[in-house]
Amino acid sequence: MIFSTGKEMKIINWEQVFFVHRRIVSAVKRVEFVSDRLSYIVLRGRWRNTILVNVHAPSEEKCDESKDSFYEELEQVFDHFPKYHIKMLLGDFNAKVERDNIFKPTI
């Protein structure tokens, strides 16, 4: 998908797309595409901003180095945000749920 900010064109994955309703489009302060697996949008609120972080984590089959670098990048992005903003983490963490009895309370 090609995304235009008016000044530049970016090619992004479908996993990194934000759909914003026209009633709140004026509240969008910033959209940042950090990587092909991580993006966020900042929405202006009355008392504080809301930050929606969209992620697409590497699957369990990927190498540990790839997973570690993704979670390090996610941590750096979260540390960059001011503490008083509302932060929501959204996306696909590629979790695999087993049918073992030990996991039933969590599921």
Short mmCIF file of C-alpha atoms in Angstrom, two decimals:
data_model
loop_
_atom_site.label_atom_id
_atom_site.label_comp_id
_atom_site.label_asym_id
_atom_site.label_seq_id
_atom_site.Cartn_x
_atom_site.Cartn_y
_atom_site.Cartn_z
CA MET A 1 0.00 0.00 0.00
CA ILE A 2 1.20 3.51 -0.71
CA PHE A 3 0.56 6.12 1.95
CA SER A 4 0.78 9.84 1.28
CA THR A 5 1.30 12.51 3.92
CA GLY A 6 1.03 15.26 1.36
CA LYS A 7 4.78 15.88 1.42
CA GLU A 8 6.13 12.39 0.90
CA MET A 9 5.03 8.96 -0.23
CA LYS A 10 5.69 5.84 1.82
CA ILE A 11 5.20 2.20 0.93
CA ILE A 12 3.88 0.29 3.91
CA ASN A 13 2.58 -3.18 4.72
CA TRP A 14 -1.11 -3.82 5.32
CA GLU A 15 -0.25 -4.69 8.93
CA GLN A 16 0.82 -1.09 9.53
CA VAL A 17 -2.30 0.71 8.31
CA PHE A 18 -4.46 2.91 10.56
CA PHE A 19 -8.03 3.58 9.56
CA VAL A 20 -9.33 6.75 11.23
CA HIS A 21 -13.00 7.72 11.25
CA ARG A 22 -13.68 11.08 9.66
CA ARG A 23 -15.15 12.42 12.94
CA ILE A 24 -11.79 12.13 14.70
CA VAL A 25 -9.38 12.74 11.84
CA SER A 26 -8.79 16.27 13.16
CA ALA A 27 -7.46 14.73 16.42
CA VAL A 28 -4.58 12.98 14.64
CA LYS A 29 -1.37 14.69 15.71
CA ARG A 30 1.18 12.30 14.24
CA VAL A 31 1.53 8.96 12.48
CA GLU A 32 4.90 7.24 12.60
CA PHE A 33 5.96 4.10 10.75
CA VAL A 34 8.94 2.95 12.82
CA SER A 35 9.58 -0.26 10.88
CA ASP A 36 7.73 -2.83 8.80
CA ARG A 37 6.55 -4.40 12.09
CA LEU A 38 5.88 -1.33 14.24
CA SER A 39 3.93 1.90 13.85
CA TYR A 40 1.97 4.30 16.02
CA ILE A 41 -0.56 7.09 15.84
CA VAL A 42 -0.93 9.95 18.33
CA LEU A 43 -4.45 11.29 18.92
CA ARG A 44 -5.01 14.60 20.68
CA GLY A 45 -7.28 14.31 23.69
CA ARG A 46 -8.91 16.84 25.98
CA TRP A 47 -6.48 16.34 28.89
CA ARG A 48 -3.86 14.00 27.48
CA ASN A 49 -2.97 12.34 24.21
CA THR A 50 -3.76 8.74 23.30
CA ILE A 51 -1.07 6.74 21.56
CA LEU A 52 -2.06 3.62 19.63
CA VAL A 53 0.89 1.34 18.90
CA ASN A 54 0.34 -1.21 16.15
CA VAL A 55 2.67 -4.22 16.08
CA HIS A 56 3.18 -7.34 14.01
CA ALA A 57 5.54 -9.52 16.05
CA PRO A 58 7.77 -12.18 14.53
CA SER A 59 6.37 -15.68 14.80
CA GLU A 60 7.72 -18.33 17.16
CA GLU A 61 9.60 -20.02 14.31
CA LYS A 62 11.80 -16.95 13.70
CA CYS A 63 15.29 -16.85 15.16
CA ASP A 64 15.78 -15.53 18.68
CA GLU A 65 17.84 -12.62 17.37
CA SER A 66 14.95 -11.41 15.22
CA LYS A 67 12.48 -11.65 18.11
CA ASP A 68 14.87 -9.95 20.54
CA SER A 69 15.49 -7.04 18.18
CA PHE A 70 11.74 -6.58 17.65
CA TYR A 71 11.02 -6.42 21.39
CA GLU A 72 13.99 -4.10 21.96
CA GLU A 73 12.63 -1.78 19.28
CA LEU A 74 9.17 -1.92 20.87
CA GLU A 75 10.65 -1.07 24.27
CA GLN A 76 12.59 1.88 22.81
CA VAL A 77 9.43 3.25 21.20
CA PHE A 78 7.48 2.94 24.47
CA ASP A 79 10.30 4.59 26.44
CA HIS A 80 10.19 7.51 24.00
CA PHE A 81 6.56 8.36 24.90
CA PRO A 82 5.77 10.70 27.79
CA LYS A 83 4.57 8.82 30.88
CA TYR A 84 1.31 10.78 31.23
CA HIS A 85 -0.11 9.86 27.80
CA ILE A 86 -2.55 6.98 27.43
CA LYS A 87 -0.84 4.15 25.55
CA MET A 88 -2.61 1.21 23.89
CA LEU A 89 -0.79 -1.71 22.36
CA LEU A 90 -2.59 -3.30 19.40
CA GLY A 91 -1.70 -5.87 16.82
CA ASP A 92 -0.64 -9.40 16.16
CA PHE A 93 1.81 -10.96 18.61
CA ASN A 94 1.67 -14.33 16.81
CA ALA A 95 0.87 -16.12 20.05
CA LYS A 96 0.33 -19.86 19.89
CA VAL A 97 -2.09 -21.28 22.43
CA GLU A 98 -1.67 -24.91 23.40
CA ARG A 99 -4.46 -27.22 24.52
CA ASP A 100 -2.61 -28.30 27.66
CA ASN A 101 -4.58 -28.13 30.90
CA ILE A 102 -2.05 -25.74 32.40
CA PHE A 103 -3.07 -23.01 29.92
CA LYS A 104 -6.88 -23.26 30.36
CA PRO A 105 -7.16 -20.56 33.08
CA THR A 106 -5.23 -18.14 30.90
CA ILE A 107 -7.18 -18.90 27.73
#
